[in-house]
Structures are given as C-alpha cells and as structure tokens.
C-alpha cells in the first residue's frame, strides 16, 4: 500500500561533459571525458591536454575553450572537419564563411550540448560530443 500524498521525486538531468576521442590510421588511440569548465589544448608540446605528433601539428592550440558551462571550438583557417548541428551537418569551411566569429587567427564556433563533430589536427582526427556526466 502506497500513500497517495507521497512526494514526487523529480530527477534533474545530469550535466553533460565533453567526450573527446583521438583517431589515427582508423583506430581510436585515446579517449577522455573533460570536466566541465576545463579548456582543451592539443599540440606537440608536453603541457597540452592531448599531445599529438606528426606533420602539421602546432605546438599548442586551445581547441576547446570553456566559457562558464558553454564551450567554443577554436579552429584555424586551414583546419578541416564537420559538425552536426540542429539544422544538419556543416563543414568547417561553411561555418567559417557564415557565422563563426574571428578572434585573432582562429574562428570561434559556439557549441551546445547537442553538438558533435570531428576536426583534423595534422594526421589525427579529434572526435567530440557531449555525454551525461558519469
């Protein structure tokens, strides 16, 4: 027998975190969940979040910047990739031409929790998406 006046528990959705996977030669070589609020750097320098090797890899690139609970993707002019948005899949070139803000030598693309995509840094493909926090 259950009481009719029992309080109803509502579950608040868990916040999402950034999940990043690195792919080289068709194989996932590394995968990591990024804590909310952390910036993500990639490059050949050892202090980066993800250390990459190979031709065309910068020393350091802040690929994802945290602005409170939101993230931006920061891409240089020549970087290739695609992002899945609410209105479809967009190429980085298309986003650079139509709406990405330019900050210094990078294009800044605002991300939300529904976005996923991939960008290529040197010979490494960086896959990203937002997933529920563990």
Coordinates of C-alpha atoms in Angstrom, one line a residue:
X1 CA 0.0 0.0 0.0
X2 CA 1.5 3.4 -1.0
X3 CA 0.4 6.7 0.4
X4 CA -1.4 8.9 -2.1
X5 CA 0.2 12.1 -0.7
X6 CA 3.8 10.8 -1.1
X7 CA 6.1 13.5 -2.5
X8 CA 7.0 13.0 -6.1
X9 CA 10.7 12.9 -6.8
X10 CA 11.8 14.7 -9.9
X11 CA 15.2 13.9 -11.3
X12 CA 17.2 16.7 -12.6
X13 CA 19.1 15.8 -15.7
X14 CA 22.8 15.2 -15.2
X15 CA 25.0 17.9 -16.7
X16 CA 26.8 16.8 -19.8
X17 CA 30.6 16.7 -20.2
X18 CA 32.8 16.9 -23.3
X19 CA 34.0 13.5 -24.5
X20 CA 37.0 13.5 -26.8
X21 CA 38.5 10.6 -28.8
X22 CA 41.6 10.7 -30.9
X23 CA 41.8 8.6 -34.1
X24 CA 45.0 7.8 -36.0
X25 CA 45.1 5.4 -39.0
X26 CA 41.5 4.4 -38.4
X27 CA 42.0 3.4 -34.8
X28 CA 41.0 5.1 -31.6
X29 CA 44.2 5.8 -29.7
X30 CA 42.9 7.8 -26.8
X31 CA 39.5 8.8 -25.3
X32 CA 38.8 11.1 -22.4
X33 CA 36.0 12.9 -20.6
X34 CA 36.7 16.5 -19.9
X35 CA 35.5 18.0 -16.7
X36 CA 33.0 20.9 -17.1
X37 CA 34.9 24.2 -17.2
X38 CA 38.2 22.8 -18.5
X39 CA 39.9 24.1 -21.6
X40 CA 41.3 21.6 -24.0
X41 CA 44.6 22.1 -25.8
X42 CA 46.2 19.9 -28.5
X43 CA 49.6 20.0 -30.0
X44 CA 53.2 18.8 -29.8
X45 CA 54.1 20.5 -26.5
X46 CA 54.0 18.2 -23.5
X47 CA 51.8 20.5 -21.4
X48 CA 48.8 20.0 -23.7
X49 CA 45.7 18.1 -22.7
X50 CA 46.3 15.9 -25.8
X51 CA 49.9 15.6 -27.0
X52 CA 49.9 14.9 -30.8
X53 CA 52.8 14.1 -33.1
X54 CA 53.2 14.3 -36.9
X55 CA 53.3 16.8 -39.7
X56 CA 51.1 19.9 -39.4
X57 CA 50.7 19.7 -35.6
X58 CA 51.0 23.1 -33.9
X59 CA 53.0 23.4 -30.6
X60 CA 49.8 24.4 -28.8
X61 CA 46.2 25.1 -29.9
X62 CA 43.4 25.7 -27.5
X63 CA 40.9 23.7 -29.5
X64 CA 38.0 23.9 -26.9
X65 CA 37.5 26.9 -24.6
X66 CA 35.2 26.8 -21.7
X67 CA 33.0 29.9 -21.1
X68 CA 31.1 29.1 -17.9
X69 CA 29.1 26.0 -18.7
X70 CA 29.4 26.5 -22.5
X71 CA 32.2 25.6 -24.9
X72 CA 33.5 27.1 -28.1
X73 CA 35.5 25.3 -30.8
X74 CA 38.5 27.3 -32.0
X75 CA 39.7 26.5 -35.5
X76 CA 42.4 27.9 -37.7
X77 CA 41.8 28.8 -41.3
X78 CA 43.1 25.6 -42.8
X79 CA 41.6 23.1 -40.3
X80 CA 39.2 20.5 -41.8
X81 CA 36.2 19.0 -40.1
X82 CA 32.5 18.7 -39.8
X83 CA 30.0 19.5 -37.0
X84 CA 26.5 18.0 -36.6
X85 CA 24.1 20.9 -35.7
X86 CA 20.3 21.0 -35.2
X87 CA 19.9 22.1 -38.9
X88 CA 22.3 19.4 -40.3
X89 CA 25.9 18.6 -40.8
X90 CA 28.1 21.5 -41.6
X91 CA 31.7 21.6 -42.9
X92 CA 34.1 23.9 -41.0
X93 CA 34.7 25.9 -44.2
X94 CA 31.0 26.7 -44.4
X95 CA 30.9 27.7 -40.7
X96 CA 34.0 30.0 -41.2
X97 CA 32.3 31.7 -44.1
X98 CA 28.8 32.0 -42.5
X99 CA 28.8 33.0 -38.8
X100 CA 31.9 31.9 -37.0
X101 CA 33.5 34.8 -35.1
X102 CA 37.1 35.5 -35.9
X103 CA 39.4 36.1 -32.9
X104 CA 43.0 36.7 -33.9
X105 CA 43.9 33.9 -36.3
X106 CA 41.2 31.5 -35.1
X107 CA 37.5 31.1 -35.9
X108 CA 35.3 30.6 -32.8
X109 CA 32.3 28.4 -33.1
X110 CA 29.8 28.2 -30.2
X111 CA 28.8 24.7 -29.1
X112 CA 25.8 23.4 -27.2
X113 CA 25.2 20.0 -25.6
X114 CA 23.6 18.6 -28.7
X115 CA 26.6 19.2 -31.0
X116 CA 29.0 16.5 -32.0
X117 CA 31.7 16.5 -34.6
X118 CA 35.2 15.9 -35.8
X119 CA 38.2 18.0 -36.7
X120 CA 41.6 17.1 -38.1
X121 CA 44.8 18.2 -36.5
X122 CA 47.8 17.1 -38.5
X123 CA 47.2 13.4 -39.1
X124 CA 44.9 12.9 -36.0
X125 CA 41.2 13.1 -36.1
X126 CA 39.6 14.6 -33.0
X127 CA 36.1 13.3 -32.4
X128 CA 33.9 15.2 -29.9
X129 CA 30.5 15.0 -28.4
X130 CA 28.7 15.9 -25.1
X131 CA 27.6 13.0 -22.9
X132 CA 26.0 12.7 -19.5
X133 CA 28.5 13.1 -16.7
X134 CA 29.4 9.8 -15.0

